[in-house]
Amino acid sequence: MKTVTEQVISEIRERILDGKYGPGAHLHEATLAADLGVSRTPIRDALRVLGNEDLLVYYPNRGYIVRSVELHDVLDAYDVRGTLEGLACRVIAERGLTEAQREGFAELIERGDTIFASPSWGQEEQSAWRALNSEFHYALLTASNNRHLEPIMRQIRFFPRIFDSRLDPQSEFFQNVHTREQRVRSHHDHMHIVEALIRGEGARVEALMREHVYANRELLRRAMEGSGTF
Amino acid sequence: MKTVTEQVISEIRERILDGKYGPGAHLHEATLAADLGVSRTPIRDALRVLGNEDLLVYYPNRGYIVRSVELHDVLDAYDVRGTLEGLACRVIAERGLTEAQREGFAELIERGDTIFASPSWGQEEQSAWRALNSEFHYALLTASNNRHLEPIMRQIRFFPRIFDSRLDPQSEFFQNVHTREQRVRSHHDHMHIVEALIRGEGARVEALMREHVYANRELLRRAMEGSGTF
DNA sequence: AAATTGCAGGTTGCATGCAAACTGTCGATT
DNA sequence: AATCGACAGTTTGCATGCAACCTGCAATTT
């Protein structure tokens, strides 16, 4: 991030995602400017960008308020994500993998094997897995060679984060979702997806990816409906 | 459109879509400001928004240039659109239509029947069909009740328009695509889609919608590759 | 001759001032 | 008593000034 405006965008976005600015909160330009130690101009630029990302709602001449995000919105985000990553997988399989791509995916799988080689599941393994998981999904978008997918995915992947921020890390949800067991299952999904990609099984890999994302969606849905917090 | 900034956004976007600012063209703030008779501030706001829409590419401290759009990008946009509208159709079918929705879609189909009742195909019928077609696809997004779909579709639907603007309306492409015959075919697709929706056939209606969009994609692809203009 | 550095011109980035629009309150009129 | 209207305060919208940065050219150095 080079310019002040970019930093302001990131900062305000983080505050929204972390829940510091709750749903419906009015973002006052002068207050934000004083708070962040910059003038109103970069603030206004940032609000416009975040409005485009659908994190804020714009009312002409009245400014921006934080969009309210319901469970419904997050589940819908998973639907879109699963569908589009399924598309990515299908076109990759139908086009066929290059040698470099095959090696790249094989290496990503190997790194997963390494993480799960030991039965421990501490902070280190968890953050390593999160990074690897992001890399894997991002690699698929890149390999699909469809330039529309990456910006779309960047937009919608914020919504689960907003929801996560509202949760207590000690809650039942975290206990059920972020377990080693669930991660191992995800890793196995990835293995099957890569195998299907290599074999060029387009329809199958699309279904596998959809189901892979859908599994996480359902995990969230059941945990939230069970807890009844929302 | 209320504020000056919104108007500037629309104006510059139209100019890009119409090809007045060609791929790679540098959009100079002061020049645009003088040209449109406003100050640099709304211009800068507009450029930022259009950058977010992926119509412009941003280089920090050096401004914005018009993104180059290849045939490849337009075909990819169709892939995304077909996939996401397929998703919309599937969830509508799986949830089941309300009485009001069923009547709404039936009315849209009837309006299509009316347009094609006469064998003439003049300006009037063509613009009536374009409006109806937009309404139909928009109604599906609304009925899906997935709030992510509408903004995504709004972004990617610009790309075909950029391509259209580069074409000569007298060209072979327009002769082949914008015929009454092709429109009738689209109308029949819509009828089948609505029938499948009503019957709750989720998987089938998803496939139908994908194929409906894909047919247009292939029409474009063959016409462009045949003409060899790009 | 090639490379590097300093300078000039021009463009974007940010701050600030002023105008326009909106909100809420108080008072007048019916 | 209720509704409508005017006014004050506040907030956003737009214009403009200045600073920072980037590019290209030319002169100097190696």
Coordinates of C-alpha atoms (C1' of nucleotides) in Angstrom, one line a residue, chain B residues 3-5 38-39 41-42 61-62, chain D residues 13-18 21-23:
Chain B
T3 CA -25.1 14.3 -7.5
V4 CA -22.6 15.7 -10.1
T5 CA -20.3 12.8 -9.3
V38 CA -16.6 20.4 -13.4
S39 CA -13.6 20.4 -10.9
T41 CA -12.8 16.3 -7.4
P42 CA -15.8 14.5 -8.9
N61 CA 0.8 8.5 -8.6
R62 CA 0.3 8.0 -12.3
Chain D
dG13 C1' -20.7 17.9 -2.2
dC14 C1' -17.6 20.4 -5.0
dA15 C1' -13.7 23.7 -6.1
dT16 C1' -9.2 25.1 -5.6
dG17 C1' -4.4 25.6 -3.7
dC18 C1' -0.2 23.5 -2.6
dC21 C1' 6.1 12.4 -6.9
dC22 C1' 7.1 10.8 -11.5
dT23 C1' 9.0 11.3 -16.3

